[in-house]
CSV table of C-alpha atoms and ligand atoms in Angstrom, one decimal:
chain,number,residue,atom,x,y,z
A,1,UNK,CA,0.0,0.0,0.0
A,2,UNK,CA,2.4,2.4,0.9
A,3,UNK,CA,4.4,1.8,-2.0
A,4,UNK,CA,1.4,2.5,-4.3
A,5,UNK,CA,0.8,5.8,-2.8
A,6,UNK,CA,4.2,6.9,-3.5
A,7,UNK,CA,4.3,5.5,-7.1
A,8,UNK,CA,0.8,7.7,-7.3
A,9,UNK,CA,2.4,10.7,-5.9
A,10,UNK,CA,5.2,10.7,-7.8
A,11,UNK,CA,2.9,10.8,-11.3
A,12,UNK,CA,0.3,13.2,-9.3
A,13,UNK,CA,2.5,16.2,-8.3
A,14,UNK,CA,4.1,17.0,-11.6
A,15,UNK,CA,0.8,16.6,-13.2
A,16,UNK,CA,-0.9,19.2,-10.1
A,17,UNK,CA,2.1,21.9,-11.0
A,18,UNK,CA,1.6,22.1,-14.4
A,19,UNK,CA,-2.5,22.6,-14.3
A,20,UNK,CA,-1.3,24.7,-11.9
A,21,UNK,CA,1.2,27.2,-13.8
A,22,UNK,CA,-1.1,27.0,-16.8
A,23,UNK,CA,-4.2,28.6,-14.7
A,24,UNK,CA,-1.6,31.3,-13.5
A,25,UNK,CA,-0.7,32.1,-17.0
A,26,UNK,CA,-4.1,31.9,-18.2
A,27,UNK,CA,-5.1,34.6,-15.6
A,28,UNK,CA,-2.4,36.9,-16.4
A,29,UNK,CA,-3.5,36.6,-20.4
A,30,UNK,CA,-6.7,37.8,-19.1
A,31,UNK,CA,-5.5,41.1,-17.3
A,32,UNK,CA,-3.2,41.8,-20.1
A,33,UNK,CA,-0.2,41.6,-17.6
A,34,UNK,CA,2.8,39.6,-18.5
A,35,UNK,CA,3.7,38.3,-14.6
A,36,UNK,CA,7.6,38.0,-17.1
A,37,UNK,CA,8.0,41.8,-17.7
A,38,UNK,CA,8.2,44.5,-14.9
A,39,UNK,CA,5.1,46.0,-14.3
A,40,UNK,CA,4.7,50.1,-14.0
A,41,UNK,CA,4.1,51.9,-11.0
A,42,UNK,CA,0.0,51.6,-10.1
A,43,UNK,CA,-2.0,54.6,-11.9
A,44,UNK,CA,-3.1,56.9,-9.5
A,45,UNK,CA,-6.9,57.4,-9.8
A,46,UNK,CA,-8.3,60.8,-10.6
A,47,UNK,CA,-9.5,61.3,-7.2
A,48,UNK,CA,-6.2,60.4,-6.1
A,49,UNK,CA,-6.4,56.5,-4.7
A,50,UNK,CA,-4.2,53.9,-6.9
A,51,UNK,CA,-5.4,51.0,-8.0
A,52,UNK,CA,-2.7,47.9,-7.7
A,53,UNK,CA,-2.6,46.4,-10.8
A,54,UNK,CA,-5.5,48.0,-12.5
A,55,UNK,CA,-7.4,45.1,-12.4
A,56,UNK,CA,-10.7,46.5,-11.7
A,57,UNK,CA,-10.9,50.0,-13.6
A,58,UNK,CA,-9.5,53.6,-12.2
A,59,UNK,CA,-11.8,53.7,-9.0
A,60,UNK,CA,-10.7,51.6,-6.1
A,61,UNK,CA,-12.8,50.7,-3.3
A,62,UNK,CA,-10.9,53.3,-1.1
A,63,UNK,CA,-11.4,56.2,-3.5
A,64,UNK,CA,-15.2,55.4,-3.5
A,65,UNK,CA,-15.6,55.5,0.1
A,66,UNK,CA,-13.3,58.5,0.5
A,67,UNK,CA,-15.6,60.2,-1.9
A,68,UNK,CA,-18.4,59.0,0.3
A,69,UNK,CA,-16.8,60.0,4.0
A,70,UNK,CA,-17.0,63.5,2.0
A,71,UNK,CA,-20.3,63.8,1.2
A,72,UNK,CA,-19.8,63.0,-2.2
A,73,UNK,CA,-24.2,63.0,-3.7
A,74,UNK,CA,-25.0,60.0,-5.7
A,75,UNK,CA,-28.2,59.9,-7.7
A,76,UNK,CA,-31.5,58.7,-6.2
A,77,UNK,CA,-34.3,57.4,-8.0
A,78,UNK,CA,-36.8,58.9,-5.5
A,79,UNK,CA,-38.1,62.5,-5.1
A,80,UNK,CA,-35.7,62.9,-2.4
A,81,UNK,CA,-32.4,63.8,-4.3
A,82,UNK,CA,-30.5,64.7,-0.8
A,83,UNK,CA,-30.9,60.8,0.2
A,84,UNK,CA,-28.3,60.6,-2.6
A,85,UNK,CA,-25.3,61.5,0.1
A,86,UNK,CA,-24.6,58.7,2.4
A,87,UNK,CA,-22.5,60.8,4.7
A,88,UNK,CA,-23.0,64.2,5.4
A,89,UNK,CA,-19.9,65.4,7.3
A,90,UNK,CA,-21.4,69.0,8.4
A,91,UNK,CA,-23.6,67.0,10.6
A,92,UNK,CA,-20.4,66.2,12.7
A,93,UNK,CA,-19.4,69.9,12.3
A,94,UNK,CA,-23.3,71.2,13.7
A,95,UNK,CA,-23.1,68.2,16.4
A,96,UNK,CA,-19.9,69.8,17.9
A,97,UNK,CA,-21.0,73.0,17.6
A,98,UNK,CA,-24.1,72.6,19.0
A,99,UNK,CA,-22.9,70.6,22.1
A,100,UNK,CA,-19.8,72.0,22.4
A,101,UNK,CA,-19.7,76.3,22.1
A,102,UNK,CA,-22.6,77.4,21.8
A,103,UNK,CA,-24.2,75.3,24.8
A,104,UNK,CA,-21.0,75.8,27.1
A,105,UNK,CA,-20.5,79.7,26.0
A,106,UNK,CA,-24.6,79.8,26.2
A,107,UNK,CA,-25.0,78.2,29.9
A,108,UNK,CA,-21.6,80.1,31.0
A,109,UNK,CA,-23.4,83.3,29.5
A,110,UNK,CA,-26.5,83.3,31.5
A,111,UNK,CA,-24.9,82.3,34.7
A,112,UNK,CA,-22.6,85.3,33.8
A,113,UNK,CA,-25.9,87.8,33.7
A,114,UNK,CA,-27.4,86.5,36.6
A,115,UNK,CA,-24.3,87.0,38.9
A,116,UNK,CA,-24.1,90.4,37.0
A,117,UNK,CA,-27.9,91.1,38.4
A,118,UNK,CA,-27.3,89.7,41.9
A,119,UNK,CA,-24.0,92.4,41.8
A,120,UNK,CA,-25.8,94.7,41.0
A,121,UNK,CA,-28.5,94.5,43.1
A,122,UNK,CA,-25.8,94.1,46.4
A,123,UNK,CA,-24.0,97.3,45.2
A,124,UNK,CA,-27.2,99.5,44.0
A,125,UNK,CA,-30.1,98.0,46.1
A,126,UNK,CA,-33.2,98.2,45.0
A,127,UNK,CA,-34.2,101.3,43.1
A,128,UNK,CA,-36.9,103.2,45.5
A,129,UNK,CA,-38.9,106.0,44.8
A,130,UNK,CA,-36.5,109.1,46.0
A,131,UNK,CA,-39.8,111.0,46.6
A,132,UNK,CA,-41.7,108.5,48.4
A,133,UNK,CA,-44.8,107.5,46.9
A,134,UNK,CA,-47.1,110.5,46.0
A,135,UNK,CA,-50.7,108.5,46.9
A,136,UNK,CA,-52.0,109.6,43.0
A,137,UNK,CA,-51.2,107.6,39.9
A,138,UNK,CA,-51.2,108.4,36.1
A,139,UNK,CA,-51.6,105.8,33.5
A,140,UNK,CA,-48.7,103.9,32.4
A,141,UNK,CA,-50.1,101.2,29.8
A,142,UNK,CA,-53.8,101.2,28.5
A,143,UNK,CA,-55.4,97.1,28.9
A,144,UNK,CA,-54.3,96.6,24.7
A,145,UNK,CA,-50.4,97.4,25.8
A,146,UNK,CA,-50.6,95.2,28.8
A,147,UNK,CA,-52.1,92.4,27.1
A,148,UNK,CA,-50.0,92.5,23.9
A,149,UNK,CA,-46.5,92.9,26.7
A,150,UNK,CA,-47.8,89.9,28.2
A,151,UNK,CA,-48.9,87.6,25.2
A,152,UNK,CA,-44.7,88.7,24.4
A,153,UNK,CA,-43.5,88.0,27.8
A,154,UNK,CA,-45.5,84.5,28.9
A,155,UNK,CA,-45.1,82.9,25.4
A,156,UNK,CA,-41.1,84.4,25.8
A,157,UNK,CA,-40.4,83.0,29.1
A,158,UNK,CA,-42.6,79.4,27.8
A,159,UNK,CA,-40.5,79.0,24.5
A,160,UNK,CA,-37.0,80.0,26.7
A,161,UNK,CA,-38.0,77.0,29.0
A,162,UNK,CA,-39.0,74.6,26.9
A,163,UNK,CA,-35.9,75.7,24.5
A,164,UNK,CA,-33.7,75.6,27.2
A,165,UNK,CA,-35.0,71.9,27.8
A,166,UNK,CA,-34.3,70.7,24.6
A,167,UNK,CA,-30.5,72.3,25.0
A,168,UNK,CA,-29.5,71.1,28.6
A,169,UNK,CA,-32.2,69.4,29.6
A,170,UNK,CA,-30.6,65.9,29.6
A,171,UNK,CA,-27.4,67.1,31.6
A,172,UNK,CA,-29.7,68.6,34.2
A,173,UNK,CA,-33.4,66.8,33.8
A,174,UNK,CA,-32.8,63.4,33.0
A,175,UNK,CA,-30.5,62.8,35.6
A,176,UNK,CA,-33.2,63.5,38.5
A,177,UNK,CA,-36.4,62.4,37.0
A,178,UNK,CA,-34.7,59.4,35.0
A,179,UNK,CA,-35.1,59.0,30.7
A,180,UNK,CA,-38.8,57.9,30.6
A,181,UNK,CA,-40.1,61.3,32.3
A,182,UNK,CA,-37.5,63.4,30.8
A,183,UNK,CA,-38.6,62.0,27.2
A,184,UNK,CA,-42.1,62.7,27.9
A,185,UNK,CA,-41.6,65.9,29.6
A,186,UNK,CA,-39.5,66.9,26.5
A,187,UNK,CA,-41.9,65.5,23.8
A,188,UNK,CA,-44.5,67.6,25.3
A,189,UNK,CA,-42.2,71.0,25.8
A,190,UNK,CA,-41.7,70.7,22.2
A,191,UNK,CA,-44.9,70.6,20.8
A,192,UNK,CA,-45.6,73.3,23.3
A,193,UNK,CA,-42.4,75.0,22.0
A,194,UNK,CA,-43.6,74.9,17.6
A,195,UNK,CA,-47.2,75.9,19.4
A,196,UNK,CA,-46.3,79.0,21.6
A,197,UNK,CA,-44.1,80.4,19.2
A,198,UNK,CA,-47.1,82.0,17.0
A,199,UNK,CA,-48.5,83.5,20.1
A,200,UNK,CA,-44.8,85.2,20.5
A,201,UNK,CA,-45.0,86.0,16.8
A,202,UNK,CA,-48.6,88.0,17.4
A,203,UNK,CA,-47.2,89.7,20.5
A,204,UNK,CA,-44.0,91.0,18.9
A,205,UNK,CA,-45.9,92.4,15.6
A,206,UNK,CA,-48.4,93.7,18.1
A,207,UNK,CA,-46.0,95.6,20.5
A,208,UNK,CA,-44.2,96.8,17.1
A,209,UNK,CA,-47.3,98.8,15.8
A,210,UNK,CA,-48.0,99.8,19.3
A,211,UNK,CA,-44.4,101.7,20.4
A,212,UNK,CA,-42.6,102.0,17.6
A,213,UNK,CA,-43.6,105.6,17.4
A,214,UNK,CA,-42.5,106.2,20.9
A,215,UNK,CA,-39.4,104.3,20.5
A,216,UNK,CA,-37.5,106.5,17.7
A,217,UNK,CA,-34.1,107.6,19.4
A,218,UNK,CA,-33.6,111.4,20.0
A,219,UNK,CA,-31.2,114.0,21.6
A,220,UNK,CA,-33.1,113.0,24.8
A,221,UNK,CA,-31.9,109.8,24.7
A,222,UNK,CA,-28.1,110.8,24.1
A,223,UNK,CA,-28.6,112.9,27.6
A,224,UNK,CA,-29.5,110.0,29.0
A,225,UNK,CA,-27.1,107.6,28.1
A,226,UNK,CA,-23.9,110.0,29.2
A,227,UNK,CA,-25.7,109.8,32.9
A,228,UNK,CA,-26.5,106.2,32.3
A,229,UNK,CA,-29.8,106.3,33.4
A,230,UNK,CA,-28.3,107.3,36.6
A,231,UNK,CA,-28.9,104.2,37.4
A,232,UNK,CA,-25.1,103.9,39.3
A,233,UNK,CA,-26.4,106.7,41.4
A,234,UNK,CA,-29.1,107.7,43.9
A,235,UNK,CA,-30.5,110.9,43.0
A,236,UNK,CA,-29.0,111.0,39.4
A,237,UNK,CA,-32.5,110.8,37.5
A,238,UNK,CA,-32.2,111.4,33.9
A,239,UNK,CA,-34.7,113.1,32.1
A,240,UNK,CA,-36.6,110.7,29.2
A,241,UNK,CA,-39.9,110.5,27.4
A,242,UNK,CA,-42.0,107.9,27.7
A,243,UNK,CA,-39.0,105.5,26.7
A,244,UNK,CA,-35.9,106.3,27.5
A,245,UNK,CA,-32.9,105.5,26.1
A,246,UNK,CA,-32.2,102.0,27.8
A,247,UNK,CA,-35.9,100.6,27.0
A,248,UNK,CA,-35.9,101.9,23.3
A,249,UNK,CA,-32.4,99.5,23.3
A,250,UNK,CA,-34.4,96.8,25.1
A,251,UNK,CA,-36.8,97.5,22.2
A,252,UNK,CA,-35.0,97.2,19.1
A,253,UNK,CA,-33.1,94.1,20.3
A,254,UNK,CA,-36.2,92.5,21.1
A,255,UNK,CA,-37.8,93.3,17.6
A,256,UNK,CA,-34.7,92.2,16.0
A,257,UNK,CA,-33.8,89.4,17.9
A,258,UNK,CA,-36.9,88.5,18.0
A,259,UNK,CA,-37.6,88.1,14.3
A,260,UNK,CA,-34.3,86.7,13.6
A,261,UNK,CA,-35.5,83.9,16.4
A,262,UNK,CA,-38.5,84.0,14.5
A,263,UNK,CA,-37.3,83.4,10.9
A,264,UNK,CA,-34.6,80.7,12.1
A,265,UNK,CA,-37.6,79.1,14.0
A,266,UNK,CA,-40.0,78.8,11.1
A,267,UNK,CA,-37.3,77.5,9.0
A,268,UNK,CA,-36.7,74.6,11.6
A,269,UNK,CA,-40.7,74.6,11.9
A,270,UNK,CA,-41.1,73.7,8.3
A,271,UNK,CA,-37.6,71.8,7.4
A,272,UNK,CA,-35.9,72.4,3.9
A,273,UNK,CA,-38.9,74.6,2.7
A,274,UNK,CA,-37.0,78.0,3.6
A,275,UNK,CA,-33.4,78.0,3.3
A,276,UNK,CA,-32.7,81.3,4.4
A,277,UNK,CA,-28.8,81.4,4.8
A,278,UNK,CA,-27.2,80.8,1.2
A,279,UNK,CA,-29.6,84.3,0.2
A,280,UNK,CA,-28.3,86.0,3.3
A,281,UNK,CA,-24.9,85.0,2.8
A,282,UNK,CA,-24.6,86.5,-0.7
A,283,UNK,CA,-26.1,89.6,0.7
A,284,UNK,CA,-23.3,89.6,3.2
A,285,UNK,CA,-20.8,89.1,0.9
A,286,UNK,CA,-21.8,92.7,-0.6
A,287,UNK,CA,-19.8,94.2,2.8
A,288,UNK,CA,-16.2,92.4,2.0
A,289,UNK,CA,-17.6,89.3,3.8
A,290,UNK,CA,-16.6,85.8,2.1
A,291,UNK,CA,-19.0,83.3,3.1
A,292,UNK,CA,-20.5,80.4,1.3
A,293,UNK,CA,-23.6,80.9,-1.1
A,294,UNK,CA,-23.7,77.5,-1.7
A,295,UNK,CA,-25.5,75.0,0.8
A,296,UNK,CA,-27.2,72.0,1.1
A,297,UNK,CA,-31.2,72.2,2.3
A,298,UNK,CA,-28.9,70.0,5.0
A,299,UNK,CA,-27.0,72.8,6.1
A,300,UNK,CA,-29.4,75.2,5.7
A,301,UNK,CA,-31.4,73.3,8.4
A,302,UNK,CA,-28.0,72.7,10.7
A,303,UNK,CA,-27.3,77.1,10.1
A,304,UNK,CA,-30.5,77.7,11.0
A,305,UNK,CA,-30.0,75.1,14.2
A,306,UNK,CA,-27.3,77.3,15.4
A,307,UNK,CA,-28.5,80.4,15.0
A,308,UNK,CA,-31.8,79.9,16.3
A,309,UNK,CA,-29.8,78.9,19.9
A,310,UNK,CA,-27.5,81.7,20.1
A,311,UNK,CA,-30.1,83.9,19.1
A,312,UNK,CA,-32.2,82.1,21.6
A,313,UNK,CA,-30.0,82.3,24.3
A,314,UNK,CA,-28.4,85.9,24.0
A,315,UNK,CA,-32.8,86.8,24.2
A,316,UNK,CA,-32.6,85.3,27.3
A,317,UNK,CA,-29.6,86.8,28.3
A,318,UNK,CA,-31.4,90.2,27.6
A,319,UNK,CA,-34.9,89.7,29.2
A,320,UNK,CA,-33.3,88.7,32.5
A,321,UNK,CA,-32.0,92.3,33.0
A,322,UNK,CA,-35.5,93.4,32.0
A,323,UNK,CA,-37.0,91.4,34.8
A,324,UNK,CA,-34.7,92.1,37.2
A,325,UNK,CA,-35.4,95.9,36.5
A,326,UNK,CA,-39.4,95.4,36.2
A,327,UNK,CA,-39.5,93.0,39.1
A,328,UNK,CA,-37.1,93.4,42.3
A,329,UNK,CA,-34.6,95.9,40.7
A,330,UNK,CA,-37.1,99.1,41.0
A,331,UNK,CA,-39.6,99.7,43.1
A,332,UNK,CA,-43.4,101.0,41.6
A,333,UNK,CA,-42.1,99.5,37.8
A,334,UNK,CA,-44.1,96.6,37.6
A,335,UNK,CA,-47.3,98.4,38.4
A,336,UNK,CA,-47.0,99.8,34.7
A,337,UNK,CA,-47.4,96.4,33.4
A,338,UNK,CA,-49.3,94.8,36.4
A,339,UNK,CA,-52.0,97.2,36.8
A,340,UNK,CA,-51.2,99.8,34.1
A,341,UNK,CA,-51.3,102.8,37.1
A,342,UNK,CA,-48.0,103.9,38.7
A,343,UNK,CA,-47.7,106.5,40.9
A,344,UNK,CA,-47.2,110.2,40.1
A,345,UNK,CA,-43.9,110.5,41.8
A,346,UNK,CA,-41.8,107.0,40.2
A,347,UNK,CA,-43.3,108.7,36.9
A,348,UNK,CA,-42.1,112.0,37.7
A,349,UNK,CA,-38.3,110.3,38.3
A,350,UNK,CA,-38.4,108.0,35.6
A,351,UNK,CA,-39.7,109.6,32.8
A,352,UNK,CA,-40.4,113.4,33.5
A,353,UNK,CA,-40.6,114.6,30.2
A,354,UNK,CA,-44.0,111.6,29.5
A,355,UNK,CA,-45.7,113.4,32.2
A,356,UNK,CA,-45.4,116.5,31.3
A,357,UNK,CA,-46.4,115.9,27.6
A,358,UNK,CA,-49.8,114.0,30.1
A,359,UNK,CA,-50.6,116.6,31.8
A,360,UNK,CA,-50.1,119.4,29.6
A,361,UNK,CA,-52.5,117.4,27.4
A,362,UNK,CA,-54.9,116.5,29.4
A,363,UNK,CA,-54.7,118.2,32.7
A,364,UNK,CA,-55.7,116.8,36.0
A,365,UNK,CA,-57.7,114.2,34.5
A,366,UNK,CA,-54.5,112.3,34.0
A,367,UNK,CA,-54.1,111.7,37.5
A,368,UNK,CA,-55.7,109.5,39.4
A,369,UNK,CA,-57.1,109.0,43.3
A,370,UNK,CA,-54.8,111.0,45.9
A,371,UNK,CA,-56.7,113.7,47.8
A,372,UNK,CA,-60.9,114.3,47.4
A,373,UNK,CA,-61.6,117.2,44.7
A,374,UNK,CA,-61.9,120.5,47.1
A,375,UNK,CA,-66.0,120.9,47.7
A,376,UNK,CA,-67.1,124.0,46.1
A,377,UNK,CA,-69.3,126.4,48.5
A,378,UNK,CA,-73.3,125.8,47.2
A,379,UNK,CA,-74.1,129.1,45.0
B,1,LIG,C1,-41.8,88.2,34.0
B,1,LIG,C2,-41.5,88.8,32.9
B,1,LIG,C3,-41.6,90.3,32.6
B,1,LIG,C4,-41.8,91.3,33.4
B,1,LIG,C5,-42.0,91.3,34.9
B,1,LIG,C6,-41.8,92.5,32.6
B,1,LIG,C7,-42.0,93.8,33.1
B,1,LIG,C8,-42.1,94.9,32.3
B,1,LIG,C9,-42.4,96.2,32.8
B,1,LIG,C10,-42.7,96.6,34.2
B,1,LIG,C11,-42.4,97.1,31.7
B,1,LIG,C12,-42.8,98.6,31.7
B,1,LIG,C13,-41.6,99.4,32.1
B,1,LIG,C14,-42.0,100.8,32.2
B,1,LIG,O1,-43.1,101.2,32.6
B,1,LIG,O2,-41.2,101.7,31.9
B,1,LIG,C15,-42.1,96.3,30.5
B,1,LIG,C16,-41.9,96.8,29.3
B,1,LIG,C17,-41.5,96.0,28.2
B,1,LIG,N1,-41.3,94.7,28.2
B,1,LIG,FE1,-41.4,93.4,29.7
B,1,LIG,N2,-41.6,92.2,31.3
B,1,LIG,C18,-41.4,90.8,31.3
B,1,LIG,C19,-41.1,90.0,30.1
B,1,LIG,C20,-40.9,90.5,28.9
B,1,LIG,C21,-40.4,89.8,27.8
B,1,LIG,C22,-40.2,88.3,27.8
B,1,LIG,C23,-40.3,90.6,26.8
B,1,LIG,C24,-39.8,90.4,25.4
B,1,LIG,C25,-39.5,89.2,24.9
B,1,LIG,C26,-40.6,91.9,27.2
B,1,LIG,C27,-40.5,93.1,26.5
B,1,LIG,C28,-40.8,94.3,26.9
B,1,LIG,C29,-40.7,95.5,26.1
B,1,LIG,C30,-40.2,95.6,24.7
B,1,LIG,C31,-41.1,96.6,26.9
B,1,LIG,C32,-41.1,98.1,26.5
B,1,LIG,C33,-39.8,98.7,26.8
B,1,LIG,C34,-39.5,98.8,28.2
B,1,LIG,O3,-40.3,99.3,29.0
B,1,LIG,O4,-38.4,98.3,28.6
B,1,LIG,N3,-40.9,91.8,28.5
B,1,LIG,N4,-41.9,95.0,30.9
């Protein structure tokens, strides 16, 4: 037996090499490559990737995927031509951005303004009325002001929680109540969020028809701004109209801010139907500024992502200082908004020049309670 097997092997193996070497050179005839001659350096593709041995066209595997990593678009057969790009690397960009700056710088910010209030109020106190109250009030806001201020100010102060929520909510939320509340909690602040934000919309067209007449800066207002308001000292009243300078700021940034907030927010309402950034780039670019003009409904979303937060967050920055001031940080302000009556004398210190233009106009009948109406002797 075992002398069989080696007789067998011995005709076998020779037989085995030579199938062998002919399938080689059968191969090579195929790829056109003589394995006998020395073969040129690989071609480097045209997107740069070289293909050993050429075997398989220009395009290797690598160079295909490299394309892909970098958001190379293919071509879809559906209606939705951006599902043509596998992997859209501004995503990572907007991720970062979006979890790194702008929610540390934001957080970091409005800590910063609160300790600024808290300062503020330690150094200043609370603004009292120098006078004393004077017993009589004049009408601040009529019921239409009031209710537009607060339509504005409840649907701000909703939209900034439920904003805030969807922004550090899961670092500071979740944690406490666990994922299954915080998901809830979160689903429902959002739909509260796309809800509440026409209500804000209403209030800040309606507060814009309302005061924008009373709001257009003046000399007054340069007066006022050299003393500061005198808000740094007791007794240093400076004289305004029914604005003064530091509210007709408050004003304009809320206006502005607030339809900026607005426009990003319906373009995130309704995504990839307004792409708002490539137009306002080019307009940009008009001033020396070189920024891209053209983006991807994609990035138009993730732009409008970004701005809609800082936007978001320097707002709430702002209308922090304006609650400190209409709330603890001056006594007799939040009447104005509260019951629309303040009293004669915080008017008279905070805005001299409005009453004036009151009474001048319409006399005693401005002013309200205080002392009976002398009795006039029967005739
Ligand atoms: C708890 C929240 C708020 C309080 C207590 C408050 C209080 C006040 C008060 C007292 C005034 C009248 C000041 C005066 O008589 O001179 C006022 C005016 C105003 N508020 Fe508010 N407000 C609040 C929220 C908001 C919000 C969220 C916004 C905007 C997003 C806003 C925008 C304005 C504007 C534009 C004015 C007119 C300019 C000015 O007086 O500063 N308020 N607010």
């Amino acid at each position: 037996m075992p002398i069989l097997l080696r007789r067998m092997a011995l005709y076998l193996l020779p037989l085995l090499a030579v199938i062998c070497l002919s399938l080689g050179q059968a191969a090579f005839a195929q790829s056109g490559v003589d394995p006998n001659v020395a073969q040129p350096a690989p071609q480097a593709s045209p997107e740069g990737g070289q293909v050993p041995g050429g075997v398989r066209g220009t395009t290797s595997d690598a160079d295909m995927w490299r394309a892909v990593r970098q958001g190379t678009f293919g071509t879809v057969s559906i209606p939705d031509r951006k599902a043509g790009q596998l992997i859209q690397s501004e995503g990572e960009n907007w991720r970062v951005v979006r979890n790194g700056a702008v929610s540390y710088y934001g957080i970091w910010g409005l800590l910063g303004m609160i300790g600024l209030l808290a300062l503020f109020f330690l150094v200043r106190g609370r603004i009292m009325i120098e006078a004393g109250k004077d017993g009589r009030t004049i009408t601040r806001f009529d019921f239409t002001e009031r209710m537009a201020h607060w339509l504005l100010g409840v649907s701000f102060i909703l939209l900034a929680l439920t904003g805030l929520n969807i922004l550090y909510g899961r670092y500071v939320i979740m944690p406490v109540v666990g994922p299954e509340i915080f998901g809830a909690v979160t689903n429902f602040g959002k739909h509260v969020h796309n809800y509440i934000s026409f209500a804000f919309m209403v209030g800040l067209l309606m507060v814009f028809v309302m005061w924008v007449g009373r709001n257009i800066p003046g000399r007054t207002d340069l007066k006022w701004l050299m003393k500061a308001g005198g808000l740094f000292s007791k007794g240093g009243h400076a004289s305004s109209h029914k604005f003064n300078a530091g509210q007709k700021i408050l004003y304009w940034l809320v206006l502005l801010l607030g339809l900026s907030v607005s426009l990003s927010g319906i373009a995130l309402l309704f995504p990839f139907e307004f792409p708002l950034f490539a137009k306002t780039f080019a307009f940009l670019n008009v001033f020396g500024f070189d920024l891209p003009t053209t983006l991807s409904v994609v990035q138009e979303m993730q732009l409008a992502q970004i701005w809609h937060a800082i936007i978001g967050l320097v707002m709430i920055g702002i209308i922090l200082g304006h609650i400190y001031i209409g709330t603890i940080g001056m006594q007799g302000a939040f009447a104005a908004m509260g019951s629309g009556q303040v009293d004669l004398n915080w008017a008279r210190e905070h805005h001299d020049l409005w009453v004036e233009e009151k009474l001048s106009r319409r006399g005693d009948d401005a002013v309200h309670g205080g002392p009976a109406p002398k009795a006039h002797p029967a005739e």
